[in-house]
Coordinates of C-alpha atoms in Angstrom, one line a residue:
Chain A
M561 CA 0.8 0.5 31.2
T562 CA -2.0 -0.7 29.1
L563 CA -3.2 -0.3 25.5
T564 CA -6.0 1.6 26.8
S565 CA -3.8 4.2 28.7
I566 CA -1.5 4.3 25.4
Y567 CA -4.6 5.4 23.5
L568 CA -5.7 7.8 26.0
E569 CA -2.3 9.4 26.2
Q570 CA -2.3 10.0 22.4
K571 CA -6.2 10.8 22.3
K572 CA -5.4 14.4 21.5
N573 CA -2.9 13.7 18.7
L574 CA -5.0 10.9 17.4
N575 CA -8.1 13.2 17.0
K576 CA -5.8 15.8 15.2
I577 CA -5.1 13.1 12.7
E578 CA -8.7 12.1 12.6
K579 CA -9.4 15.9 11.5
Q580 CA -6.8 15.7 8.9
L581 CA -8.0 12.5 7.5
E582 CA -11.6 14.2 7.4
S583 CA -10.2 17.4 5.6
A584 CA -8.1 15.2 3.1
L585 CA -11.4 13.2 2.2
K586 CA -13.8 15.9 1.9
A587 CA -14.7 15.9 -1.7
T588 CA -17.0 18.2 -3.4
H589 CA -18.0 15.1 -5.2
P590 CA -21.1 13.6 -3.6
V591 CA -20.1 9.9 -4.5
I592 CA -16.6 10.2 -3.2
H593 CA -17.8 12.2 -0.1
E594 CA -20.5 9.5 0.8
A595 CA -17.6 6.7 0.4
A596 CA -15.2 8.5 2.6
L597 CA -17.6 9.2 5.2
D598 CA -18.6 5.5 5.6
L599 CA -14.7 4.7 5.8
L600 CA -14.3 7.5 8.6
R601 CA -17.2 6.4 10.4
A602 CA -16.1 2.7 10.3
G603 CA -13.1 4.1 12.2
G604 CA -10.7 1.4 12.7
K605 CA -7.9 1.0 15.4
R606 CA -5.7 3.8 13.7
I607 CA -2.8 1.3 14.5
R608 CA -0.7 2.9 11.9
P609 CA -1.0 6.4 13.1
L610 CA -0.5 5.2 16.6
L611 CA 2.9 3.6 15.5
V612 CA 3.8 6.6 13.9
L613 CA 3.0 8.8 16.9
L614 CA 4.9 6.6 19.3
C615 CA 7.8 6.1 17.1
A616 CA 8.1 9.9 16.7
Q617 CA 8.8 10.1 20.3
Y618 CA 12.4 9.2 19.5
G619 CA 12.8 12.5 18.2
D620 CA 10.6 15.4 17.8
A621 CA 7.1 14.5 17.9
S622 CA 5.5 17.7 17.5
R623 CA 6.7 18.3 14.0
K624 CA 4.1 18.6 11.3
A625 CA 5.7 16.2 9.2
V626 CA 4.9 13.5 11.7
Y627 CA 1.2 14.3 11.4
D628 CA 1.6 14.3 7.6
S629 CA 3.2 10.8 7.6
A630 CA 0.6 9.5 9.6
V631 CA -2.3 10.7 7.8
T632 CA -0.7 9.7 4.7
L633 CA -0.1 6.0 5.7
E634 CA -3.6 5.9 7.1
L635 CA -5.0 7.0 3.6
I636 CA -2.8 4.2 1.8
H637 CA -4.2 1.9 4.3
M638 CA -7.8 2.8 3.5
A639 CA -7.5 2.9 -0.2
S640 CA -6.2 -0.6 0.1
L641 CA -9.0 -1.3 2.2
V642 CA -11.4 -0.1 -0.2
H643 CA -9.6 -1.8 -3.1
D644 CA -9.6 -5.1 -1.2
D645 CA -13.5 -5.0 -0.8
V646 CA -13.9 -5.1 -4.5
V647 CA -15.8 -8.3 -5.0
D648 CA -13.7 -11.2 -5.9
D649 CA -14.1 -14.5 -7.6
S650 CA -15.2 -16.4 -4.7
D651 CA -18.2 -13.9 -4.0
L652 CA -19.1 -14.5 -7.9
R653 CA -19.2 -18.2 -7.4
R654 CA -21.8 -18.0 -4.8
G655 CA -23.9 -16.3 -7.2
K656 CA -23.1 -12.8 -6.7
P657 CA -22.8 -10.1 -7.3
T658 CA -25.9 -8.3 -8.5
V659 CA -25.5 -5.7 -11.3
K660 CA -26.1 -3.1 -8.4
A661 CA -23.2 -4.6 -6.3
Q662 CA -20.7 -4.9 -9.6
W663 CA -21.6 -1.0 -10.2
D664 CA -20.6 -0.3 -6.6
N665 CA -17.3 -2.3 -7.4
R666 CA -16.2 0.1 -10.2
V667 CA -17.1 3.1 -8.2
A668 CA -15.1 1.4 -5.1
M669 CA -12.1 1.2 -7.4
F670 CA -12.0 4.7 -8.5
T671 CA -12.7 6.0 -5.0
G672 CA -9.9 3.7 -3.7
D673 CA -7.7 5.7 -6.8
F674 CA -9.0 9.0 -5.4
I675 CA -7.9 8.2 -1.9
F676 CA -4.3 7.0 -3.1
A677 CA -4.2 10.3 -5.0
K678 CA -4.8 12.1 -1.9
A679 CA -2.2 10.2 -0.1
V680 CA 0.2 11.2 -3.0
E681 CA -0.8 14.8 -2.8
L682 CA 0.2 14.9 1.0
I683 CA 3.5 13.4 0.3
A684 CA 4.3 16.6 -1.9
A685 CA 3.7 18.8 1.0
F686 CA 6.6 17.2 3.0
D687 CA 10.3 17.6 1.9
H688 CA 11.5 14.2 2.5
K689 CA 12.8 12.3 -0.6
E690 CA 13.6 9.1 1.3
A691 CA 9.9 9.0 2.6
H692 CA 8.5 9.8 -0.7
L693 CA 10.3 6.9 -2.1
H694 CA 9.2 4.5 0.7
I695 CA 5.8 5.6 0.1
S696 CA 5.5 4.9 -3.5
R697 CA 7.2 1.5 -2.6
I698 CA 4.5 0.7 -0.2
I699 CA 1.9 1.5 -2.5
R700 CA 3.5 -0.9 -5.2
D701 CA 4.2 -3.6 -2.3
L702 CA 0.4 -3.7 -1.4
S703 CA -0.7 -3.8 -5.0
L704 CA 1.9 -7.0 -5.4
G705 CA 0.7 -8.5 -2.1
E706 CA -3.0 -8.3 -3.7
I707 CA -2.1 -9.9 -6.8
D708 CA -0.2 -12.6 -5.1
Q709 CA -3.3 -13.4 -2.8
I710 CA -5.5 -13.7 -5.7
K711 CA -2.9 -15.8 -7.9
E712 CA -2.3 -18.1 -4.8
L713 CA -6.0 -18.9 -3.9
Y714 CA -6.6 -22.6 -4.0
H715 CA -2.8 -23.2 -4.3
V716 CA -2.8 -25.9 -1.8
E717 CA 0.7 -26.9 -1.9
Q718 CA 2.4 -23.4 -1.7
N719 CA 5.3 -23.5 0.8
L720 CA 5.9 -21.4 3.7
R721 CA 8.2 -18.7 1.7
V722 CA 5.2 -18.0 -0.3
Y723 CA 2.9 -17.2 2.5
L724 CA 5.4 -15.2 4.4
R725 CA 6.3 -13.0 1.3
R726 CA 2.5 -12.5 1.1
I727 CA 1.3 -11.1 4.6
K728 CA 4.8 -9.2 4.4
R729 CA 3.5 -7.4 1.5
K730 CA -0.1 -7.3 2.7
T731 CA 0.5 -6.4 6.1
A732 CA 3.9 -6.2 7.7
L733 CA 5.4 -3.6 5.4
L734 CA 3.0 -1.0 5.9
L735 CA 3.4 -1.4 9.9
A736 CA 7.2 -1.3 9.3
L737 CA 7.0 2.0 7.4
S738 CA 4.6 3.3 10.0
C739 CA 7.4 2.9 12.5
Q740 CA 10.0 4.1 10.4
L741 CA 8.4 7.3 9.1
G742 CA 7.7 7.8 12.5
A743 CA 11.0 8.3 13.5
L744 CA 12.5 9.9 10.3
S745 CA 9.8 12.5 10.1
S746 CA 10.6 13.4 14.0
G747 CA 14.1 13.8 12.9
C748 CA 15.6 10.8 14.3
S749 CA 18.9 9.2 13.0
S750 CA 18.2 6.6 10.4
D751 CA 19.8 4.0 12.6
I752 CA 16.8 4.5 15.0
G753 CA 14.5 4.5 11.8
L754 CA 15.8 1.2 10.7
K755 CA 15.5 -0.5 14.3
L756 CA 11.8 1.0 14.3
Y757 CA 11.2 -0.5 10.7
Y758 CA 12.3 -4.0 11.9
F759 CA 10.2 -3.7 15.0
G760 CA 7.3 -2.9 12.7
Y761 CA 8.1 -5.4 10.4
Y762 CA 8.3 -8.5 12.9
L763 CA 5.1 -6.9 14.6
G764 CA 3.3 -6.8 11.5
M765 CA 4.2 -10.7 10.5
S766 CA 2.8 -11.7 14.0
Y767 CA -0.2 -9.6 13.7
Q768 CA -1.2 -10.9 10.5
M769 CA -0.6 -14.6 11.7
T770 CA -2.5 -13.9 14.6
D771 CA -5.3 -12.7 12.2
D772 CA -4.8 -15.8 10.3
I773 CA -5.3 -18.1 13.6
L774 CA -8.0 -16.2 14.8
D775 CA -10.0 -16.8 11.7
F776 CA -10.0 -20.6 12.3
V777 CA -10.7 -20.3 16.2
G778 CA -12.6 -17.4 16.7
T779 CA -16.4 -17.7 17.0
E780 CA -18.9 -16.5 14.5
E781 CA -20.0 -13.7 16.7
Q782 CA -16.4 -12.4 17.2
L783 CA -15.6 -12.9 13.4
G784 CA -18.7 -11.6 12.0
K785 CA -18.4 -14.4 9.7
P786 CA -18.1 -18.3 10.3
A787 CA -14.9 -19.4 11.3
G788 CA -12.5 -20.5 8.5
D789 CA -13.6 -18.0 6.1
D790 CA -10.2 -17.5 4.7
L791 CA -9.9 -21.4 3.7
R792 CA -13.8 -21.4 2.6
H793 CA -12.3 -18.9 -0.2
G794 CA -9.4 -20.6 -1.2
N795 CA -7.0 -18.6 0.9
I796 CA -4.3 -20.7 2.2
T797 CA -3.2 -19.3 5.6
L798 CA -0.6 -20.7 8.1
P799 CA -2.8 -22.9 10.1
T800 CA -4.0 -24.7 7.0
Y801 CA -0.2 -24.7 5.9
F802 CA 0.7 -26.4 9.0
A803 CA -2.3 -28.8 8.9
I804 CA -1.3 -30.0 5.5
H805 CA 2.8 -30.0 6.0
N806 CA 2.7 -31.2 9.9
H807 CA -0.3 -33.0 10.1
G808 CA -1.2 -34.8 7.2
L809 CA -4.5 -33.1 6.2
S810 CA -3.2 -32.6 3.0
S811 CA -5.7 -34.8 1.0
V812 CA -8.7 -33.9 3.3
I813 CA -8.1 -30.1 2.5
R814 CA -7.3 -30.7 -1.0
G815 CA -10.6 -32.5 -1.2
V816 CA -13.0 -30.0 0.3
L817 CA -11.4 -27.3 -2.0
A818 CA -11.9 -29.4 -5.0
L819 CA -15.8 -29.9 -4.5
K820 CA -18.1 -27.8 -6.5
D821 CA -20.7 -27.2 -3.9
T822 CA -19.3 -28.0 -0.7
K823 CA -22.0 -28.5 2.1
A824 CA -21.4 -26.5 5.5
T825 CA -21.0 -29.7 7.5
Q826 CA -18.2 -30.6 5.2
W827 CA -16.5 -27.3 5.7
N828 CA -17.4 -27.3 9.5
A829 CA -15.7 -30.7 9.8
V830 CA -12.4 -29.8 7.9
I831 CA -12.3 -26.5 9.6
Q832 CA -12.7 -28.6 13.0
S833 CA -10.0 -30.9 12.0
I834 CA -7.4 -28.0 11.3
R835 CA -8.3 -26.5 14.8
D836 CA -7.7 -29.8 16.5
C837 CA -4.8 -31.3 14.7
G838 CA -1.9 -29.0 16.3
A839 CA -1.8 -26.5 13.6
I840 CA -3.0 -23.8 15.7
Q841 CA -0.4 -24.2 18.0
D842 CA 2.4 -24.4 15.3
S843 CA 1.2 -21.3 14.0
E844 CA 1.0 -19.6 17.2
R845 CA 4.8 -20.8 17.7
L846 CA 5.8 -19.1 14.5
S847 CA 3.7 -16.2 15.2
G848 CA 5.3 -16.0 18.8
A849 CA 8.8 -16.2 17.5
Y850 CA 8.2 -13.2 15.0
L851 CA 6.8 -11.3 18.2
R852 CA 10.1 -11.9 20.2
K853 CA 12.1 -10.6 17.4
A854 CA 10.2 -7.5 17.6
I855 CA 10.6 -7.2 21.2
E856 CA 14.3 -7.9 21.0
T857 CA 14.6 -5.1 18.6
L858 CA 13.1 -2.8 21.1
D859 CA 16.0 -3.9 23.5
R860 CA 18.3 -2.2 21.2
L861 CA 16.4 1.3 21.3
P862 CA 16.9 4.2 23.7
K863 CA 14.8 3.4 26.9
I864 CA 12.1 6.1 26.8
R865 CA 8.4 5.9 27.5
A866 CA 7.3 5.2 23.9
T867 CA 9.6 2.0 24.0
R868 CA 7.6 0.8 26.9
S869 CA 4.5 1.5 24.8
L870 CA 5.6 -0.1 21.9
K871 CA 6.2 -3.3 24.1
E872 CA 2.7 -3.2 25.3
I873 CA 1.3 -3.0 21.9
A874 CA 3.6 -6.3 21.0
D875 CA 2.4 -7.9 24.2
Y876 CA -1.2 -7.1 23.4
I877 CA -1.0 -8.7 20.0
G878 CA 0.6 -11.7 21.5
K879 CA -2.3 -12.0 23.8
R880 CA -5.3 -10.9 21.4
K881 CA -8.2 -13.0 21.2
Y882 CA -10.2 -11.4 18.5
Chain B
M951 CA 5.4 19.6 -41.6
T952 CA 3.0 16.5 -41.2
L953 CA 2.3 14.3 -38.0
T954 CA 4.5 11.7 -39.4
S955 CA 7.8 14.1 -39.7
I956 CA 6.9 15.1 -36.1
Y957 CA 7.0 11.7 -34.8
L958 CA 10.1 11.1 -37.0
E959 CA 11.9 13.9 -35.7
Q960 CA 11.2 12.7 -32.2
K961 CA 11.5 9.2 -33.1
K962 CA 15.1 9.0 -30.9
N963 CA 13.5 10.7 -28.0
L964 CA 10.5 8.6 -28.1
N965 CA 12.6 5.4 -28.2
K966 CA 14.1 6.6 -25.1
I967 CA 11.0 7.1 -23.3
E968 CA 9.9 3.7 -24.5
K969 CA 12.9 2.2 -23.0
Q970 CA 12.3 3.8 -19.8
L971 CA 8.5 2.8 -19.8
E972 CA 9.8 -0.6 -20.2
S973 CA 12.2 -0.6 -17.4
A974 CA 9.7 1.3 -15.2
L975 CA 7.2 -1.8 -15.9
K976 CA 9.8 -4.4 -15.5
A977 CA 8.6 -6.4 -12.7
T978 CA 10.1 -9.6 -11.2
H979 CA 6.3 -10.3 -10.4
P980 CA 5.1 -12.6 -13.3
V981 CA 1.3 -11.5 -13.6
I982 CA 2.5 -8.0 -13.6
H983 CA 5.3 -8.5 -15.9
E984 CA 2.7 -10.4 -18.4
A985 CA 0.2 -7.5 -18.1
A986 CA 3.0 -4.7 -18.7
L987 CA 4.1 -6.4 -21.7
D988 CA 0.7 -6.4 -23.0
L989 CA 0.4 -2.9 -22.4
L990 CA 3.4 -1.8 -24.2
R991 CA 3.0 -4.3 -27.0
A992 CA -0.5 -2.5 -27.6
G993 CA 1.7 0.9 -27.7
G994 CA -0.7 3.5 -28.4
K995 CA 0.2 7.0 -30.0
R996 CA 2.3 8.1 -27.1
I997 CA 0.7 11.4 -27.7
R998 CA 1.2 12.6 -24.3
P999 CA 5.0 11.9 -24.2
L1000 CA 5.1 13.6 -27.8
L1001 CA 3.3 16.7 -26.2
V1002 CA 5.8 16.8 -23.3
L1003 CA 9.0 16.5 -25.8
L1004 CA 7.4 19.2 -28.0
C1005 CA 6.9 21.6 -25.2
A1006 CA 10.1 21.1 -23.5
Q1007 CA 11.6 22.7 -26.7
Y1008 CA 10.5 26.2 -25.1
G1009 CA 13.4 25.4 -22.6
D1010 CA 16.0 22.9 -22.4
A1011 CA 14.4 19.6 -24.0
S1012 CA 17.5 17.4 -23.0
R1013 CA 16.8 17.6 -19.2
K1014 CA 16.5 14.5 -17.6
A1015 CA 13.2 15.9 -15.9
V1016 CA 11.7 16.1 -19.3
Y1017 CA 11.9 12.5 -19.9
D1018 CA 11.0 11.7 -16.3
S1019 CA 7.6 14.0 -16.7
A1020 CA 6.9 12.0 -20.0
V1021 CA 7.4 8.5 -18.5
T1022 CA 5.5 9.4 -15.3
L1023 CA 2.5 10.8 -17.3
E1024 CA 2.3 8.1 -19.8
L1025 CA 2.4 5.4 -16.9
I1026 CA -0.5 7.6 -15.3
H1027 CA -2.4 7.2 -18.6
M1028 CA -1.6 3.4 -18.9
A1029 CA -2.8 2.8 -15.2
S1030 CA -5.9 4.5 -16.2
L1031 CA -6.5 2.5 -19.3
V1032 CA -6.2 -0.6 -16.9
H1033 CA -8.7 0.5 -14.7
D1034 CA -10.9 1.6 -17.3
D1035 CA -11.0 -1.8 -18.8
V1036 CA -12.0 -3.1 -15.5
V1037 CA -15.3 -4.5 -16.6
D1038 CA -18.4 -2.5 -16.0
D1039 CA -22.1 -2.5 -15.5
S1040 CA -23.2 -2.8 -19.1
D1041 CA -20.7 -5.8 -19.7
L1042 CA -22.5 -7.7 -17.1
R1043 CA -25.9 -6.8 -18.2
R1044 CA -25.1 -8.6 -21.6
G1045 CA -24.4 -11.8 -19.6
K1046 CA -20.7 -11.4 -18.8
P1047 CA -18.3 -11.8 -17.1
T1048 CA -17.4 -15.1 -16.8
V1049 CA -15.5 -16.3 -13.6
K1050 CA -12.5 -16.1 -15.5
A1051 CA -13.0 -12.6 -16.8
Q1052 CA -13.8 -11.4 -13.2
W1053 CA -11.0 -12.9 -11.8
D1054 CA -8.7 -10.9 -14.2
N1055 CA -10.8 -7.8 -13.2
R1056 CA -9.2 -8.1 -9.6
V1057 CA -5.7 -8.5 -11.1
A1058 CA -6.3 -5.7 -13.5
M1059 CA -7.1 -3.4 -10.5
F1060 CA -4.2 -4.2 -8.8
T1061 CA -2.0 -4.1 -11.7
G1062 CA -3.1 -0.8 -12.5
D1063 CA -2.3 0.3 -8.7
F1064 CA 1.1 -1.1 -9.2
I1065 CA 1.6 1.1 -12.4
F1066 CA 0.2 4.2 -10.5
A1067 CA 2.8 3.2 -7.8
K1068 CA 5.5 3.1 -10.3
A1069 CA 4.5 6.8 -11.7
V1070 CA 4.6 8.0 -8.1
E1071 CA 8.0 6.5 -7.4
L1072 CA 9.1 8.2 -10.7
I1073 CA 8.0 11.7 -9.1
A1074 CA 10.3 11.2 -6.2
A1075 CA 13.1 11.5 -8.6
F1076 CA 12.6 14.6 -9.8
D1077 CA 12.9 17.8 -7.4
H1078 CA 9.7 20.0 -8.5
K1079 CA 7.4 20.2 -5.9
E1080 CA 4.8 21.9 -8.3
A1081 CA 5.1 19.1 -10.6
H1082 CA 4.3 16.6 -8.0
L1083 CA 1.2 18.4 -6.7
H1084 CA 0.0 18.6 -10.4
I1085 CA 0.7 14.8 -10.9
S1086 CA -1.2 14.0 -7.7
R1087 CA -4.1 16.0 -8.8
I1088 CA -4.1 14.6 -12.0
I1089 CA -4.5 11.1 -10.6
R1090 CA -7.3 12.4 -8.3
D1091 CA -9.2 14.1 -11.5
L1092 CA -8.9 11.1 -13.6
S1093 CA -10.6 9.1 -10.9
L1094 CA -13.3 11.8 -10.6
G1095 CA -13.8 11.5 -14.2
E1096 CA -14.2 7.8 -14.2
I1097 CA -16.9 8.2 -11.1
D1098 CA -18.7 10.8 -13.1
Q1099 CA -18.9 8.7 -16.1
I1100 CA -20.2 5.7 -14.4
K1101 CA -22.7 7.9 -12.3
E1102 CA -23.9 9.6 -15.1
L1103 CA -24.8 6.6 -17.5
Y1104 CA -28.4 6.7 -18.5
H1105 CA -29.1 10.1 -17.3
V1106 CA -30.5 11.2 -20.4
E1107 CA -31.2 14.8 -19.5
Q1108 CA -27.6 15.8 -18.4
N1109 CA -26.7 19.4 -19.2
L1110 CA -23.7 20.5 -21.6
R1111 CA -21.7 21.3 -18.3
V1112 CA -21.9 18.0 -16.8
Y1113 CA -20.4 16.4 -20.3
L1114 CA -17.6 18.9 -20.4
R1115 CA -16.6 18.5 -16.9
R1116 CA -16.6 14.8 -17.5
I1117 CA -14.3 15.0 -20.5
K1118 CA -12.1 17.6 -18.8
R1119 CA -11.5 15.1 -16.1
K1120 CA -11.3 12.1 -18.2
T1121 CA -9.0 13.3 -21.1
A1122 CA -8.2 17.2 -21.4
L1123 CA -6.5 17.8 -18.0
L1124 CA -3.9 14.9 -18.5
L1125 CA -3.0 16.3 -22.0
A1126 CA -2.9 20.2 -20.3
L1127 CA -0.5 18.7 -17.7
S1128 CA 1.6 17.1 -20.2
C1129 CA 2.2 20.3 -22.1
Q1130 CA 2.6 22.2 -19.0
L1131 CA 5.0 19.7 -17.5
G1132 CA 7.0 19.5 -20.8
A1133 CA 7.6 23.4 -20.2
L1134 CA 8.3 23.3 -16.5
S1135 CA 10.5 20.3 -16.5
S1136 CA 12.7 22.0 -19.3
G1137 CA 13.0 25.1 -17.3
C1138 CA 10.6 27.4 -18.8
S1139 CA 8.7 30.2 -17.1
S1140 CA 5.5 29.5 -15.5
D1141 CA 3.9 31.7 -18.0
I1142 CA 5.0 29.7 -20.8
G1143 CA 4.0 26.6 -18.7
L1144 CA 0.6 28.1 -18.3
K1145 CA -0.1 29.1 -21.8
L1146 CA 0.9 25.5 -22.9
Y1147 CA -1.3 24.1 -20.2
Y1148 CA -4.4 25.7 -22.0
F1149 CA -3.1 24.8 -25.3
G1150 CA -3.4 21.1 -24.0
Y1151 CA -6.6 21.7 -22.3
Y1152 CA -8.4 23.0 -25.3
L1153 CA -6.7 20.5 -27.5
G1154 CA -7.7 17.6 -25.2
M1155 CA -11.3 18.9 -25.0
S1156 CA -11.7 18.9 -28.7
Y1157 CA -9.8 15.6 -29.0
Q1158 CA -12.5 13.8 -26.7
M1159 CA -15.2 15.5 -28.8
T1160 CA -13.7 14.2 -31.8
D1161 CA -13.6 10.6 -30.2
D1162 CA -17.2 10.9 -29.3
I1163 CA -18.2 11.8 -32.6
L1164 CA -16.3 9.1 -34.6
D1165 CA -18.0 6.9 -32.3
F1166 CA -21.0 7.5 -34.2
V1167 CA -19.8 8.2 -37.6
G1168 CA -17.0 5.8 -38.0
T1169 CA -17.5 2.1 -39.4
E1170 CA -17.2 -0.6 -37.5
E1171 CA -14.3 -1.8 -39.3
Q1172 CA -12.6 1.7 -38.3
L1173 CA -14.0 1.4 -34.7
G1174 CA -13.4 -2.4 -33.9
K1175 CA -16.9 -2.4 -32.6
P1176 CA -20.4 -1.3 -33.7
A1177 CA -21.0 2.6 -34.2
G1178 CA -22.7 4.2 -31.5
D1179 CA -21.2 2.1 -28.5
D1180 CA -21.0 4.9 -26.0
L1181 CA -24.8 5.2 -26.6
R1182 CA -25.5 1.4 -26.5
H1183 CA -23.7 1.2 -22.9
G1184 CA -25.7 4.2 -21.6
N1185 CA -22.7 6.8 -22.0
I1186 CA -24.5 10.0 -23.1
T1187 CA -21.9 12.1 -25.3
L1188 CA -21.7 15.3 -27.3
P1189 CA -23.9 14.0 -30.4
T1190 CA -26.5 12.4 -28.2
Y1191 CA -26.7 15.8 -26.0
F1192 CA -27.5 17.7 -29.3
A1193 CA -29.7 15.3 -30.7
I1194 CA -31.7 15.6 -27.6
H1195 CA -31.5 19.2 -27.0
N1196 CA -31.4 20.7 -30.7
H1197 CA -33.1 17.9 -32.9
G1198 CA -36.2 16.6 -30.6
L1199 CA -34.7 13.1 -30.4
S1200 CA -35.3 13.1 -26.7
S1201 CA -38.3 10.6 -26.4
V1202 CA -36.5 8.2 -29.2
I1203 CA -33.3 8.1 -27.2
R1204 CA -35.0 7.9 -23.9
G1205 CA -37.0 5.1 -25.1
V1206 CA -34.3 2.8 -26.6
L1207 CA -32.2 3.1 -23.4
A1208 CA -35.2 2.2 -21.4
L1209 CA -36.0 -1.1 -23.1
K1210 CA -34.6 -4.3 -21.3
D1211 CA -33.4 -5.9 -24.6
T1212 CA -33.0 -3.5 -27.2
K1213 CA -32.7 -5.3 -30.7
A1214 CA -30.0 -4.5 -32.8
T1215 CA -32.3 -2.9 -35.5
Q1216 CA -33.7 -0.7 -32.9
W1217 CA -30.2 0.4 -31.9
N1218 CA -29.3 0.8 -35.4
A1219 CA -32.1 3.1 -36.4
V1220 CA -31.6 5.5 -33.3
I1221 CA -28.0 5.8 -34.1
Q1222 CA -28.7 6.5 -37.6
S1223 CA -31.2 9.1 -36.5
I1224 CA -28.4 11.0 -34.4
R1225 CA -25.9 10.8 -37.0
D1226 CA -28.6 12.2 -39.5
C1227 CA -30.3 15.0 -37.5
G1228 CA -27.7 17.5 -37.2
A1229 CA -26.1 16.8 -34.2
I1230 CA -22.8 15.8 -35.7
Q1231 CA -22.4 18.9 -37.3
D1232 CA -23.3 20.7 -33.9
S1233 CA -20.6 18.7 -32.3
E1234 CA -18.0 19.1 -34.9
R1235 CA -18.8 23.1 -34.4
L1236 CA -18.1 22.8 -30.9
S1237 CA -15.2 20.8 -31.0
G1238 CA -13.9 23.2 -33.8
A1239 CA -14.4 26.0 -31.2
Y1240 CA -12.3 24.4 -28.7
L1241 CA -9.8 23.6 -31.5
R1242 CA -9.4 27.1 -32.5
K1243 CA -8.9 28.1 -28.8
A1244 CA -5.8 25.9 -28.9
I1245 CA -4.6 27.4 -31.8
E1246 CA -5.1 31.1 -30.8
T1247 CA -3.1 30.2 -27.6
L1248 CA -0.1 29.1 -29.8
D1249 CA -0.3 32.6 -31.2
R1250 CA 0.9 33.9 -28.0
L1251 CA 3.9 31.7 -27.7
P1252 CA 7.3 32.3 -29.1
K1253 CA 7.6 31.5 -32.6
I1254 CA 9.7 28.3 -32.5
R1255 CA 9.6 25.1 -34.7
A1256 CA 7.9 23.4 -31.7
T1257 CA 4.9 25.9 -32.1
R1258 CA 4.5 24.6 -35.6
S1259 CA 4.4 21.0 -34.7
L1260 CA 1.8 21.9 -32.0
K1261 CA -0.3 23.6 -34.6
E1262 CA 0.0 20.5 -36.8
I1263 CA -0.9 18.2 -34.1
A1264 CA -4.1 20.5 -33.5
D1265 CA -5.1 20.4 -37.2
Y1266 CA -4.6 16.6 -37.4
I1267 CA -6.9 16.4 -34.3
G1268 CA -9.5 18.4 -36.4
K1269 CA -9.3 16.6 -39.4
R1270 CA -8.9 13.0 -38.0
K1271 CA -11.4 10.4 -39.4
Y1272 CA -10.5 7.5 -36.8

């Protein structure tokens, strides 16, 4: 079983979700319509709907509530992407935004609000109080994660707990909820729902750590931006944390972040040091530990086809290179 | 009966709502906590909770759902205020924001998201599918109203319909929903709910028109900003519309908006012309017509004490000077 074969197996169901996303985002409002089309065209891996669909196989995957859950969670993900794109401090410091960009920013914010509202509207359609509460909490946690990220920028000495809390809110909880709601909306027991929640949580933590590692080791071509982009924007992620705490790069990193106009060569040197010092291996070790926890959770689930698919997804995340 | 006596009568209930707002906004997160406290301290007239409480008197006003509705709607109002404060294009053109202000902007956006999420969380607590749908639609409409407002800035030739749609989304629908949910959450028939919805809608339209008039005729002391602030930011409201369409000020207004750096004396002259040309009277006439529609709706409701209170509120809005 490969990731491709999993996607192929779910192609029909994913297409159905794609149609529902399209109809949820269909707005008579021209600006929203344009923004929504852009989002849909941009596509994305639809990993959250895929997890919902797979986890629903522990129950009755054909239920309407399964699809509603998948669409709702993907809409929340999209809305948070839109808000995430609203220009930040670091972009300003590099001389942007233009007036035009700022105009688009405010529109982006309200477009995100619109998409959130559509997600909330969908929740009304399915009668699952617990699901409703979970979904409102995920919107809350995503906003907290974003605020954490802004406030913790350039805090060089943040401890590991702070980083872990941030990526939990930013990434892991939504994947956890995708798995749990997949189960609950298909009529599974809350016990299976909870196990799948933990699978998604550990998977999400590892997924974000891998993202943070790739930001350092990927090529500019793979990343679509220079390596070390997080650090260049003051975002202290796992490799930087280990470089500071395990490999004595504290003063080097502190130095480069304190400069007003850091030259490209200075940045490149620091990023190369982080790559070479062993921080990447430390990060991979921690990411791997979370991934093993995810896989262990699968061992305590019924042995159905979906269990193998979830295992395959976990393995893929462990190996992915971009 | 005066507005003050209505507030006094509802003081105990409004205090209860205030406590619930406080507890909904109590966040362990320090940034949110700070922002939420600012919002609560800023107070505001709590007109939406007041309308919920009064309209609930057509049913059983002591129900928990009544308070949940009031708190939910006020949270949505607060969240939209927070997003509304996110700096706009016009502020930028005057040389702001500083990097610091922009930083706060992103935080403000996610704080607004957090408050929206708390509102959505509260909906889960009350079992009223219709209410749930109405609330998600109001979040959607508020976002559409905001986008309208941004996109319609500096569109000098917008027709009246465009203005009316914008203030409906921005203001009137939330007041309409406050009245309707007050009724529904207290167990009223949907017929009474709908009548109160229309009362709130006409009231809200008139309320926003009055706001837009006061922006021109208020003193700098009353407004906390120079008169004509809307127009200075390119926001074409009712008095400007009438000045253009009924009083031949089209080229004057178009001229001042097209200038890159308009001098204070130029602005003041144009704003004085709008004040003097008859556009204010035209605006007051339209606002008054909406207010009469609101009051007519009350005639078709049971004659209870709350009906007189709602009438008093309508009268107050007709007479308010700031």
